[in-house]
Amino acid sequence: MAEAKPEKKNDRVTIREVAEDAGVSVAAVSKVLREAYGVSESLRSKVRASMNKLNYRPLASARGMRGQTYTLGLVLPDIRNPFFADILAGVNSALERTQYQLMMGTSHSQGLAEEALVEAMIDRQMDGIIMIGTTEYMDRLGSIAKQKPLVTIGHHAETSQLFDTVNNDDQLGARLVVKHLLANGFRNIAMLSLASTTSTILSERELGYRREMIENGLGENINIIRAPQTLREVQIAARRLLEGPSKPEALFCWTDFIALEVISVATELGLRIPQDLAIVGYDNTMYCDFAQNGLTSVDQSGELLGLQSARLVIERIRGRAEAEHFVVTPRVVARSSSKRSAV
Amino acid sequence: MAEAKPEKKNDRVTIREVAEDAGVSVAAVSKVLREAYGVSESLRSKVRASMNKLNYRPLASARGMRGQTYTLGLVLPDIRNPFFADILAGVNSALERTQYQLMMGTSHSQGLAEEALVEAMIDRQMDGIIMIGTTEYMDRLGSIAKQKPLVTIGHHAETSQLFDTVNNDDQLGARLVVKHLLANGFRNIAMLSLASTTSTILSERELGYRREMIENGLGENINIIRAPQTLREVQIAARRLLEGPSKPEALFCWTDFIALEVISVATELGLRIPQDLAIVGYDNTMYCDFAQNGLTSVDQSGELLGLQSARLVIERIRGRAEAEHFVVTPRVVARSSSKRSAV
DNA sequence: CTGAAAGCGCTTACAG
DNA sequence: CTGAAAGCGCTTACAG
């Protein structure tokens, strides 16, 4: 409680002090730091010893002025969706033994525009950016990619050469849901989608749903409801559908998060699940396993998606110029919310 | 698709270009940027015009070399707990009209030590740091606070002069839970707490639970089970308790997230809620409202906590040296998981 | 293999 | 009120 403010920054060890302590030049220390070529073993060990002794940690901003900041930016549309926790686990595990540190930012949840967040990350010298479930248009993504290495998760742009994408096969995922519901005797299947003009994963899922319905002669039962992501809007849309004249036998929800809300609405309306209404989600998040939900869902390996995105963005940083597009094959994980023992 | 890499950074407008365009000095532009004193209206408007015309955005790292980066760091122990989304909403809304940008990092979820994350944020020149549910010891927090303005959420250190704290009254919250359960006819009340040697919010909640039980002559019924935060450990602990000889009538869980897991286990065991087991959580997160959970919980206004923490950390950055400790009064939000119509 | 010097884009005293 | 110069802590060519 004695010496308060003065040491606020002065206690920070700089590369110069390390150099002096080791009896070498600043440039030499920098080389050791970056694990660059052309450093003798003896110089390296001398410098390493001084670094440890002085407890030296380089200042990322200073490094960023000329080189890298060793920071990766992760853009999330909304921290509430539990699926993002799975992705994050994968990203973090990929970064574990590297020098890179992840910094996250959320956009929609508080009205902060996604574009403003990405700009903030560029201004903060992120070495690379991973965007989850972006709502940006292609030209905008291209312009971001020209400034920083970019990987998107949950956005289909497999023809893009400017950035990498990581996805599951959303069209297939939706088809598998319909197949699963049909196999369990449900034929009047509706889909609860997201009101979005730019989401390519949603258009793929809708397409898969449509096609599979049509191929099974159920084209007349196709019913896609689109609602914004807020709980209130979802609740209103679900209520309207389930109380209305065209109440379906089964409802395919675009993400677990929303499906849980539908389970809640259905329960309040006194509907039994799955007898009166089967429900299927997407993402197979941890909440699906809870007995009170028992939610059938599509597993797209969020952790794997996260892992791959980190790998790809680091490769880009290291110079890869050709785009890579990673795709996971999804699978249905059946639980009580959609299993009808007897048709 | 023509001019690819070369412009990768060259397209960035610098303060020098703005100065040239406006016909003033670089220092003058800097002053306008920082909204510093001693700039004439005419110079300011000239500079502003050039900034807009050239679409100038300052580089945070460069600013950080001498001044601030206008970046705040938020340390989360785990992105999975939905309570953090509420806090985040508050932080973001407080930052909305400021120059500050929030960057989050998670620690425990992937084995990354909290300490390493905080160091990474210091190395990246965060102007201030907000730590949620920290597990660091007091001396370590003091040492962080000496390097950067620090505010903790969910950590009791009301006597600290080195950093600010934002909390709800956890002891009271626990007392209210016991009172509520007693009023609903439950007397054999157990508590599911977190296995942690450093969490002060847990020790406060445990203390409140103990005291309220004792003051109601139920000292003999006190039963605190402590489990790590992983779903598996919670499941094992819950199973053991609910299948064992000392199965309680009611279980107070330290956070909603864990209570939802207990609802799942109880449901699997065929227990009716609340007839066979009443359950109460803490944090009053959105999942409590879902009909399949109907979870009674303690509201501690996560959004308000977040808002205050952002306010306090910015005040610290601006020079406030005396500590402030903000405390919210919690309240019980009763739902079906704990309401017994007839005793 | 090693080092001296310039420079990244800002802010900060200090003159005028 | 305005500006020239130094400097923040690194990396990057470029010599030696």
XYZ file of C-alpha atoms (C1' of nucleotides) in Angstrom:
718
model
C 0.000 0.000 0.000
C 3.027 2.278 -0.201
C 4.384 2.798 -3.715
C 1.198 3.083 -5.752
C 1.012 4.632 -9.213
C 4.573 5.433 -10.310
C 5.496 1.835 -11.072
C 2.304 1.434 -13.075
C 4.249 0.828 -16.216
C 7.847 1.210 -15.335
C 8.028 -2.338 -14.073
C 7.545 -3.627 -17.561
C 10.730 -5.225 -18.907
C 11.591 -4.226 -22.470
C 13.526 -5.950 -25.186
C 16.333 -3.460 -24.607
C 16.821 -4.549 -21.024
C 16.904 -8.175 -22.088
C 19.499 -7.319 -24.699
C 21.651 -5.507 -22.151
C 21.358 -8.312 -19.653
C 22.324 -10.897 -22.245
C 25.051 -8.701 -23.684
C 23.647 -8.834 -27.218
C 21.802 -6.496 -29.554
C 18.124 -5.726 -29.505
C 17.804 -7.221 -32.968
C 19.228 -10.486 -31.699
C 16.648 -10.695 -28.943
C 13.919 -9.981 -31.458
C 15.134 -12.861 -33.581
C 15.055 -15.272 -30.683
C 11.604 -14.043 -29.810
C 10.295 -14.688 -33.287
C 12.178 -17.966 -33.557
C 13.667 -16.599 -36.742
C 16.448 -18.211 -38.725
C 20.110 -17.434 -38.379
C 20.692 -17.430 -34.635
C 23.405 -19.479 -33.029
C 22.521 -21.920 -30.316
C 24.715 -20.121 -27.788
C 23.178 -16.733 -28.463
C 19.728 -18.214 -28.289
C 20.290 -19.814 -24.917
C 21.898 -16.696 -23.497
C 18.880 -14.638 -24.566
C 16.417 -17.223 -23.331
C 18.096 -17.214 -19.951
C 17.850 -13.454 -19.675
C 14.227 -13.496 -20.745
C 13.362 -15.949 -18.024
C 15.473 -14.224 -15.437
C 13.856 -10.855 -16.100
C 10.440 -12.391 -16.690
C 10.227 -10.689 -20.054
C 6.958 -10.604 -21.961
C 6.817 -8.780 -25.287
C 4.255 -6.048 -25.782
C 1.823 -7.166 -28.461
C 1.043 -3.639 -29.675
C 4.681 -2.873 -30.262
C 5.147 -6.097 -32.163
C 2.073 -5.275 -34.161
C 3.517 -1.973 -35.353
C 5.811 -3.845 -37.704
C 4.870 -7.509 -37.486
C 2.186 -9.594 -35.848
C 0.241 -9.118 -32.637
C -0.280 -12.856 -32.207
C -3.913 -12.185 -31.540
C -6.868 -13.761 -33.328
C -10.303 -12.212 -33.339
C -13.469 -14.272 -33.023
C -16.728 -12.598 -33.999
C -19.872 -14.089 -32.465
C -23.351 -12.941 -33.383
C -24.693 -13.772 -29.942
C -23.153 -15.286 -26.863
C -26.482 -16.809 -25.819
C -26.503 -19.645 -28.304
C -24.816 -22.546 -26.484
C -23.493 -23.919 -29.743
C -20.831 -21.248 -29.779
C -19.347 -22.681 -26.604
C -18.599 -25.885 -28.503
C -16.939 -24.003 -31.328
C -14.954 -21.953 -28.862
C -13.684 -25.060 -27.138
C -12.311 -26.250 -30.462
C -10.671 -22.936 -31.297
C -9.041 -22.703 -27.912
C -7.737 -26.234 -28.015
C -6.188 -25.590 -31.426
C -4.471 -22.511 -30.071
C -3.233 -24.161 -26.923
C 0.377 -24.747 -27.888
C 0.750 -21.724 -30.113
C 1.697 -18.125 -29.429
C -1.716 -16.965 -30.550
C -4.283 -15.645 -28.141
C -7.976 -15.482 -28.923
C -10.072 -12.387 -28.291
C -13.823 -12.567 -28.764
C -16.383 -9.940 -29.485
C -20.154 -10.185 -29.841
C -22.188 -8.184 -32.276
C -25.959 -8.486 -32.479
C -26.775 -9.126 -28.872
C -26.502 -5.504 -27.939
C -27.209 -3.849 -31.230
C -23.554 -3.443 -32.056
C -23.250 -3.893 -35.765
C -21.154 -6.786 -36.905
C -19.362 -4.524 -39.309
C -18.330 -2.127 -36.544
C -16.995 -5.041 -34.508
C -14.916 -6.344 -37.382
C -13.510 -2.881 -37.971
C -12.641 -2.617 -34.297
C -10.754 -5.879 -34.618
C -8.904 -4.738 -37.697
C -8.017 -1.480 -35.944
C -6.697 -3.570 -33.075
C -4.387 -5.435 -35.403
C -5.802 -8.904 -35.157
C -3.568 -11.204 -37.182
C -6.590 -13.112 -38.391
C -10.329 -13.140 -37.957
C -12.836 -15.946 -37.509
C -16.455 -15.017 -38.046
C -19.267 -17.238 -36.838
C -22.665 -17.070 -38.485
C -21.940 -13.832 -40.230
C -24.713 -11.766 -41.790
C -22.393 -9.761 -44.003
C -22.723 -9.772 -47.760
C -20.117 -11.430 -49.932
C -18.509 -8.236 -51.190
C -18.064 -7.036 -47.646
C -16.491 -10.342 -46.623
C -14.165 -10.055 -49.571
C -13.134 -6.611 -48.482
C -12.419 -7.851 -44.951
C -10.443 -10.761 -46.347
C -8.275 -8.349 -48.313
C -7.294 -6.689 -45.064
C -6.884 -9.700 -42.782
C -6.794 -13.487 -43.097
C -10.412 -14.559 -42.710
C -12.227 -17.802 -41.976
C -15.971 -18.067 -41.631
C -17.870 -20.711 -39.720
C -21.469 -21.278 -40.674
C -21.458 -19.409 -43.940
C -21.481 -21.068 -47.324
C -19.125 -19.494 -49.816
C -17.336 -22.542 -51.103
C -16.396 -20.813 -54.330
C -14.652 -17.927 -52.637
C -10.921 -17.657 -53.208
C -10.475 -14.775 -50.804
C -11.261 -16.542 -47.552
C -11.741 -20.004 -46.094
C -14.976 -21.491 -44.898
C -15.800 -24.149 -42.336
C -19.224 -25.727 -42.393
C -21.292 -28.797 -42.026
C -23.423 -29.894 -44.942
C -26.540 -27.993 -43.954
C -28.660 -29.213 -46.805
C -27.875 -32.798 -45.880
C -28.509 -32.054 -42.205
C -32.002 -30.844 -42.969
C -32.653 -33.832 -45.199
C -31.582 -36.177 -42.415
C -34.014 -34.485 -40.042
C -36.906 -34.999 -42.439
C -35.859 -38.601 -43.059
C -35.675 -39.228 -39.338
C -39.107 -37.743 -38.708
C -40.625 -39.675 -41.586
C -39.119 -42.888 -40.236
C -40.849 -42.137 -36.956
C -44.203 -41.696 -38.623
C -44.455 -37.926 -38.814
C -45.539 -36.548 -42.162
C -46.850 -33.100 -41.511
C -43.495 -31.498 -40.798
C -42.985 -27.743 -40.515
C -39.742 -25.819 -40.219
C -38.994 -22.895 -37.952
C -36.270 -20.865 -39.631
C -34.584 -17.563 -39.030
C -35.717 -14.292 -40.535
C -32.524 -13.345 -42.349
C -31.778 -12.185 -45.839
C -28.128 -13.147 -45.787
C -27.803 -16.425 -43.901
C -26.610 -19.046 -46.323
C -26.777 -21.854 -43.788
C -30.466 -21.158 -43.314
C -31.158 -21.147 -47.030
C -29.314 -24.460 -47.320
C -31.296 -25.984 -44.487
C -34.526 -24.710 -45.943
C -33.566 -26.134 -49.303
C -32.770 -29.529 -47.803
C -36.068 -29.555 -45.966
C -38.003 -28.624 -49.098
C -36.296 -31.112 -51.347
C -36.611 -34.014 -48.964
C -40.285 -33.256 -48.410
C -40.913 -33.064 -52.135
C -38.990 -36.232 -52.864
C -41.237 -37.994 -50.392
C -44.385 -36.673 -51.967
C -45.042 -34.250 -49.149
C -44.644 -31.027 -51.063
C -48.054 -29.874 -49.924
C -47.015 -30.094 -46.295
C -44.082 -27.755 -46.696
C -44.409 -24.905 -44.234
C -41.522 -22.645 -43.367
C -42.000 -20.045 -40.638
C -39.308 -17.433 -40.231
C -38.811 -15.520 -37.013
C -36.112 -13.212 -35.684
C -33.816 -14.588 -33.020
C -35.320 -12.821 -30.019
C -37.112 -15.022 -27.553
C -40.243 -12.972 -27.781
C -40.579 -13.209 -31.522
C -39.939 -16.925 -31.438
C -42.552 -17.357 -28.764
C -45.129 -15.445 -30.761
C -44.390 -17.367 -33.942
C -44.491 -20.717 -32.153
C -47.752 -19.905 -30.435
C -49.370 -18.824 -33.646
C -48.285 -21.978 -35.421
C -49.210 -24.425 -32.680
C -52.566 -22.884 -31.909
C -53.474 -22.245 -35.517
C -55.359 -24.410 -37.973
C -52.240 -25.724 -39.680
C -50.559 -27.094 -36.562
C -47.930 -29.582 -37.737
C -47.151 -32.998 -36.280
C -43.495 -32.184 -36.114
C -41.421 -29.021 -36.056
C -37.841 -28.777 -37.227
C -36.123 -25.801 -35.544
C -33.038 -24.269 -37.089
C -31.051 -24.328 -33.824
C -31.379 -26.038 -30.426
C -31.669 -22.789 -28.620
C -34.889 -22.004 -30.478
C -36.127 -25.580 -30.143
C -35.885 -25.317 -26.354
C -38.098 -22.273 -26.531
C -40.582 -24.182 -28.652
C -40.599 -27.018 -26.128
C -41.490 -24.417 -23.537
C -44.356 -22.979 -25.584
C -45.682 -26.414 -26.455
C -45.541 -27.465 -22.813
C -47.459 -24.369 -21.800
C -50.084 -25.160 -24.401
C -50.486 -28.606 -22.878
C -49.063 -30.408 -25.885
C -47.315 -33.702 -25.217
C -43.940 -34.189 -26.846
C -43.617 -36.072 -29.119
C -47.187 -37.444 -29.240
C -48.804 -34.115 -30.028
C -45.723 -32.437 -31.421
C -42.327 -33.809 -32.300
C -39.457 -31.341 -32.094
C -36.013 -31.495 -33.614
C -33.190 -28.997 -33.177
C -29.818 -28.427 -34.762
C -26.294 -28.339 -33.272
C -26.673 -31.044 -30.619
C -25.700 -28.779 -27.754
C -25.453 -29.917 -24.163
C -29.017 -28.906 -23.347
C -30.356 -31.588 -25.688
C -29.219 -34.249 -23.266
C -31.095 -32.844 -20.298
C -34.005 -35.156 -19.497
C -36.502 -32.299 -19.349
C -35.635 -31.471 -22.977
C -34.666 -34.806 -24.500
C -34.179 -32.943 -27.740
C -33.371 -34.752 -30.947
C -30.796 -32.729 -32.829
C -28.276 -32.655 -35.636
C -24.673 -32.987 -34.582
C -22.261 -30.926 -36.683
C -19.283 -31.230 -34.339
C -18.912 -27.666 -33.181
C -15.590 -28.451 -31.594
C -14.217 -29.800 -34.846
C -15.463 -26.763 -36.739
C -13.694 -24.531 -34.231
C -10.505 -26.533 -34.423
C -10.392 -26.395 -38.199
C -11.133 -22.692 -38.340
C -8.181 -21.953 -36.068
C -5.922 -24.193 -38.130
C -6.989 -22.532 -41.362
C -6.629 -18.972 -40.156
C -3.120 -19.680 -38.881
C -2.217 -21.218 -42.214
C -3.476 -18.081 -43.927
C -1.390 -15.933 -41.625
C 1.636 -17.999 -42.555
C 1.036 -17.229 -46.176
C -1.345 -19.708 -47.757
C -3.147 -17.915 -50.560
C -5.439 -20.572 -52.063
C -8.759 -20.955 -50.281
C -9.725 -24.069 -48.366
C -13.265 -25.088 -47.619
C -13.811 -27.603 -44.870
C -17.090 -29.499 -44.624
C -18.305 -31.850 -41.893
C -20.943 -34.484 -42.492
C -23.769 -34.042 -39.993
C -25.708 -36.792 -38.253
C -28.973 -36.988 -36.366
C -28.853 -37.786 -32.652
C -32.284 -39.134 -31.783
C -33.834 -38.466 -28.389
C -37.289 -38.585 -26.866
C -38.594 -35.415 -28.506
C -39.069 -37.169 -31.826
C -39.372 -40.881 -31.133
C -42.812 -42.333 -31.572
C -42.816 -45.978 -30.489
C -45.965 -46.895 -32.403
C -47.161 -45.147 -35.521
C -10.092 -9.679 -58.266
C -7.123 -7.981 -59.860
C -4.911 -6.119 -57.393
C -4.666 -8.627 -54.566
C -1.975 -8.560 -51.891
C -0.001 -5.340 -52.328
C -2.728 -3.108 -50.910
C -3.017 -5.369 -47.874
C -2.004 -2.577 -45.603
C -1.232 0.314 -47.856
C -4.864 1.249 -48.052
C -4.842 2.168 -44.415
C -5.102 5.934 -43.947
C -2.694 7.338 -41.371
C -2.839 10.399 -39.212
C -0.199 11.984 -41.410
C -2.385 11.789 -44.483
C -5.259 13.346 -42.586
C -2.956 16.144 -41.452
C -1.804 16.783 -44.990
C -5.309 16.764 -46.343
C -6.493 19.182 -43.692
C -3.390 21.313 -44.012
C -2.527 21.058 -40.336
C 0.058 19.284 -38.206
C -0.057 15.679 -37.114
C -0.231 16.827 -33.504
C -3.340 18.833 -34.258
C -5.084 15.806 -35.713
C -4.111 13.804 -32.673
C -5.686 16.397 -30.433
C -8.933 16.341 -32.333
C -8.874 12.579 -32.184
C -8.496 12.547 -28.433
C -10.934 15.399 -27.980
C -8.193 17.178 -26.080
C -8.350 20.763 -24.906
C -6.996 23.732 -26.787
C -8.230 23.228 -30.319
C -10.094 25.920 -32.161
C -13.473 25.165 -33.612
C -12.316 25.875 -37.133
C -9.317 23.551 -36.890
C -11.469 20.851 -35.370
C -14.033 20.986 -38.140
C -11.371 21.022 -40.841
C -9.776 17.913 -39.339
C -13.106 16.173 -38.828
C -13.964 16.787 -42.456
C -10.700 15.263 -43.645
C -11.144 12.291 -41.339
C -14.552 11.561 -42.775
C -13.469 12.217 -46.331
C -10.526 9.826 -46.064
C -12.436 7.393 -43.874
C -9.718 7.539 -41.280
C -9.660 5.095 -38.363
C -6.804 5.274 -35.874
C -4.699 2.204 -35.237
C -5.258 1.096 -31.665
C -1.793 -0.435 -31.255
C -0.100 2.766 -32.272
C -2.214 4.770 -29.877
C -1.403 2.257 -27.180
C 2.332 2.805 -27.553
C 1.993 6.138 -25.804
C -1.577 6.421 -24.647
C -4.651 4.214 -24.558
C -5.839 1.431 -26.827
C -9.488 2.092 -26.017
C -9.917 -1.600 -25.444
C -11.325 -3.254 -22.346
C -10.683 -6.877 -21.478
C -13.378 -9.143 -20.051
C -12.236 -12.388 -18.436
C -14.843 -15.130 -18.258
C -14.259 -18.418 -16.461
C -16.576 -20.272 -18.828
C -18.719 -19.208 -21.719
C -21.240 -21.975 -21.022
C -22.906 -20.369 -18.028
C -25.798 -18.384 -19.487
C -25.548 -15.839 -16.687
C -22.516 -14.337 -18.362
C -24.638 -13.366 -21.340
C -26.671 -11.107 -19.059
C -23.559 -9.480 -17.659
C -22.168 -9.031 -21.138
C -25.333 -7.314 -22.284
C -24.865 -4.787 -19.498
C -21.214 -4.184 -20.264
C -21.873 -3.698 -23.944
C -24.727 -1.313 -23.378
C -22.552 0.783 -21.068
C -19.880 0.936 -23.747
C -22.255 1.750 -26.565
C -21.661 5.470 -26.835
C -17.994 5.402 -25.815
C -14.800 4.884 -27.765
C -14.098 1.707 -25.836
C -14.358 -1.697 -27.388
C -14.747 -4.891 -25.385
C -12.637 -7.973 -26.007
C -13.464 -11.181 -24.168
C -11.396 -14.175 -23.295
C -12.334 -17.407 -21.536
C -10.093 -19.229 -19.161
C -11.152 -22.487 -17.530
C -13.234 -23.984 -20.272
C -10.242 -25.223 -22.187
C -7.696 -25.523 -19.446
C -6.209 -22.134 -20.146
C -5.171 -20.693 -16.839
C -6.907 -17.530 -15.815
C -3.579 -16.007 -14.954
C -2.206 -16.620 -18.419
C -5.268 -15.003 -19.946
C -4.934 -11.912 -17.787
C -1.273 -11.632 -18.722
C -2.183 -11.927 -22.376
C -4.600 -9.048 -21.917
C -2.027 -6.920 -20.155
C 0.470 -7.678 -22.919
C -2.178 -6.564 -25.403
C -2.500 -3.224 -23.667
C -6.056 -3.405 -22.421
C -6.873 -0.087 -20.815
C -8.818 -1.855 -18.107
C -9.845 -5.343 -17.117
C -13.101 -6.796 -15.839
C -12.877 -10.235 -14.295
C -15.959 -12.357 -13.725
C -15.951 -15.030 -11.048
C -12.211 -15.003 -10.652
C -10.412 -17.763 -8.810
C -7.260 -15.741 -8.231
C -5.983 -15.022 -4.748
C -6.091 -11.527 -3.315
C -2.384 -10.803 -3.665
C -2.513 -11.756 -7.299
C -5.510 -9.499 -7.908
C -3.646 -6.700 -6.200
C -0.706 -7.214 -8.486
C -2.959 -7.108 -11.549
C -4.645 -3.967 -10.240
C -1.264 -2.284 -9.963
C -0.740 -2.841 -13.660
C -4.213 -2.074 -15.022
C -7.491 -0.654 -13.745
C -9.402 -3.668 -12.474
C -12.993 -4.422 -11.580
C -14.199 -7.821 -10.452
C -17.720 -9.158 -10.739
C -18.691 -11.965 -8.403
C -15.798 -11.700 -6.020
C -16.072 -10.260 -2.526
C -13.195 -7.980 -1.611
C -15.061 -4.988 -0.285
C -12.099 -3.873 1.772
C -9.735 -3.685 -1.151
C -8.444 -0.267 -2.097
C -6.634 -1.469 -5.188
C -9.593 -2.465 -7.306
C -13.363 -2.130 -7.488
C -15.876 -4.885 -6.960
C -19.400 -5.425 -8.231
C -21.574 -7.982 -6.505
C -24.938 -8.899 -5.257
C -25.343 -9.666 -1.566
C -24.700 -13.392 -1.824
C -25.252 -14.121 1.819
C -28.635 -12.468 1.672
C -29.465 -14.254 -1.568
C -28.894 -17.621 0.076
C -30.926 -16.596 3.100
C -33.809 -15.587 0.848
C -33.711 -18.983 -0.814
C -33.949 -20.777 2.512
C -36.736 -18.458 3.658
C -38.637 -19.071 0.438
C -38.304 -22.838 0.736
C -39.351 -22.781 4.390
C -42.389 -20.703 3.486
C -43.309 -23.372 0.979
C -43.077 -26.103 3.594
C -39.670 -27.574 2.827
C -37.440 -28.101 5.860
C -34.865 -30.634 4.815
C -32.905 -28.332 2.527
C -29.507 -29.230 1.071
C -27.149 -27.046 -0.895
C -25.164 -27.959 -3.968
C -22.093 -25.754 -4.014
C -18.942 -25.493 -6.069
C -15.695 -27.212 -5.194
C -13.446 -24.178 -4.998
C -10.941 -22.943 -2.479
C -10.997 -19.346 -3.614
C -14.572 -18.456 -4.526
C -15.788 -15.843 -2.085
C -19.284 -15.719 -3.548
C -19.663 -19.407 -2.791
C -18.455 -19.042 0.770
C -20.926 -16.186 1.254
C -23.785 -18.203 -0.152
C -22.846 -21.166 1.996
C -22.676 -18.913 5.028
C -26.096 -17.439 4.317
C -27.558 -20.900 3.880
C -26.007 -22.122 7.131
C -27.046 -19.129 9.170
C -30.600 -19.084 7.951
C -30.946 -22.805 8.609
C -29.564 -22.428 12.112
C -31.716 -19.421 12.911
C -34.715 -21.508 12.005
C -33.660 -24.383 14.230
C -32.673 -26.551 11.270
C -28.966 -26.770 11.987
C -29.131 -30.542 11.892
C -30.423 -30.512 8.348
C -27.493 -28.549 6.997
C -25.922 -30.473 4.142
C -23.524 -28.866 1.695
C -22.291 -30.909 -1.234
C -19.470 -29.477 -3.296
C -18.820 -30.531 -6.866
C -16.603 -29.255 -9.674
C -18.297 -27.438 -12.495
C -18.136 -30.201 -15.100
C -21.432 -31.721 -16.048
C -20.226 -35.179 -15.245
C -19.149 -34.399 -11.706
C -22.393 -32.583 -11.040
C -24.354 -35.505 -12.342
C -22.498 -37.947 -10.120
C -22.908 -35.773 -7.049
C -26.597 -35.203 -7.718
C -27.249 -38.887 -8.272
C -25.470 -39.850 -5.106
C -27.412 -37.320 -3.073
C -30.820 -38.061 -4.534
C -30.465 -41.833 -4.400
C -28.795 -41.862 -1.001
C -30.292 -42.183 2.470
C -30.136 -38.460 3.173
C -32.121 -37.345 0.152
C -33.336 -33.805 0.911
C -36.773 -32.360 0.233
C -35.246 -29.363 -1.468
C -31.939 -28.580 -3.122
C -30.453 -25.121 -3.465
C -28.018 -25.041 -6.384
C -25.362 -22.349 -6.556
C -26.140 -21.421 -10.179
C -29.000 -22.053 -12.636
C -26.816 -23.892 -15.002
C -26.168 -26.565 -12.382
C -29.812 -26.567 -11.254
C -30.888 -27.457 -14.796
C -28.596 -30.447 -14.650
C -30.116 -31.464 -11.327
C -33.604 -31.189 -12.823
C -32.402 -33.567 -15.497
C -31.014 -36.084 -13.011
C -34.111 -35.876 -10.813
C -36.341 -36.374 -13.833
C -34.364 -39.416 -14.870
C -34.733 -40.838 -11.374
C -38.494 -40.418 -11.668
C -38.701 -37.732 -9.016
C -41.500 -35.214 -9.378
C -40.569 -31.572 -9.036
C -41.367 -30.025 -6.622
C -43.377 -32.745 -4.838
C -40.451 -35.127 -4.420
C -37.730 -32.550 -4.757
C -37.859 -28.791 -4.852
C -35.042 -27.091 -6.751
C -33.825 -23.522 -6.616
C -31.086 -21.952 -8.706
C -29.217 -18.670 -8.702
C -28.876 -15.933 -11.344
C -32.375 -16.073 -12.823
C -31.140 -16.729 -16.342
C -33.436 -17.068 -19.319
C -33.649 -20.844 -19.033
C -35.522 -20.515 -15.728
C -38.542 -19.245 -17.592
C -38.787 -22.196 -19.936
C -41.835 -24.249 -18.950
C -39.889 -27.515 -18.934
C -37.623 -26.042 -16.247
C -39.851 -23.623 -14.329
C -36.875 -22.953 -12.131
C -37.136 -20.743 -9.081
C -34.015 -18.617 -8.896
C -32.356 -15.619 -7.331
C -32.203 -12.543 -9.496
C -29.042 -10.527 -9.073
C -29.504 -8.356 -12.174
C -26.638 -9.525 -14.287
C -27.174 -6.692 -16.713
C -26.894 -4.122 -13.949
C -23.735 -5.762 -12.649
C -22.241 -5.583 -16.114
C -23.259 -1.988 -16.567
C -21.725 -0.918 -13.278
C -18.504 -2.776 -13.886
C -18.011 -0.976 -17.185
C -18.765 2.369 -15.577
C -16.324 1.720 -12.758
C -13.484 0.536 -14.932
C -13.786 3.591 -17.157
C -13.760 5.834 -14.101
C -10.576 4.088 -12.978
C -9.013 4.646 -16.372
C -9.861 8.315 -16.088
C -7.975 8.503 -12.846
C -10.166 7.617 -9.899
C -7.910 6.119 -7.225
C -10.256 5.323 -4.329
C -12.008 1.993 -4.594
C -15.734 1.647 -5.117
C -17.730 -1.417 -4.201
C -21.123 -1.800 -5.763
C -23.666 -4.192 -4.283
C -27.065 -5.230 -5.631
C -29.826 -6.548 -3.407
C -30.988 -9.910 -4.735
C -34.550 -11.199 -4.823
C -36.167 -14.580 -5.273
C -38.206 -15.196 -8.402
C -40.534 -18.064 -7.568
C -41.535 -20.581 -10.193
C -42.983 -24.076 -10.280
C -39.829 -25.885 -9.179
C -40.313 -24.823 -5.560
C -43.977 -24.026 -5.069
C -45.910 -26.507 -3.013
C -49.568 -25.598 -3.018
C -50.418 -27.697 0.052
C -47.946 -28.600 2.792
C 25.806 -15.389 -37.417
C 25.303 -10.518 -35.347
C 24.216 -5.530 -34.882
C 23.239 -0.351 -35.918
C 19.715 2.297 -37.770
C 15.332 3.314 -39.597
C 10.636 3.064 -39.091
C 5.641 1.335 -37.781
C 1.468 5.284 -36.341
C 0.399 7.339 -32.900
C 0.856 10.739 -28.212
C 3.414 13.711 -25.361
C 5.814 17.343 -23.549
C 7.698 21.586 -25.047
C 8.123 25.901 -27.806
C 6.233 29.484 -30.126
C -4.313 27.962 -30.275
C -0.755 25.381 -33.264
C 3.357 22.634 -34.612
C 8.217 20.327 -34.736
C 10.529 16.776 -32.513
C 11.182 12.968 -29.554
C 9.765 8.648 -28.239
C 6.649 4.346 -27.087
C 8.780 -1.119 -27.910
C 9.153 -3.702 -31.132
C 10.624 -5.688 -36.382
C 12.811 -5.101 -40.682
C 15.954 -4.618 -44.197
C 20.704 -3.872 -44.722
C 25.707 -4.115 -43.602
C 29.405 -6.382 -41.824
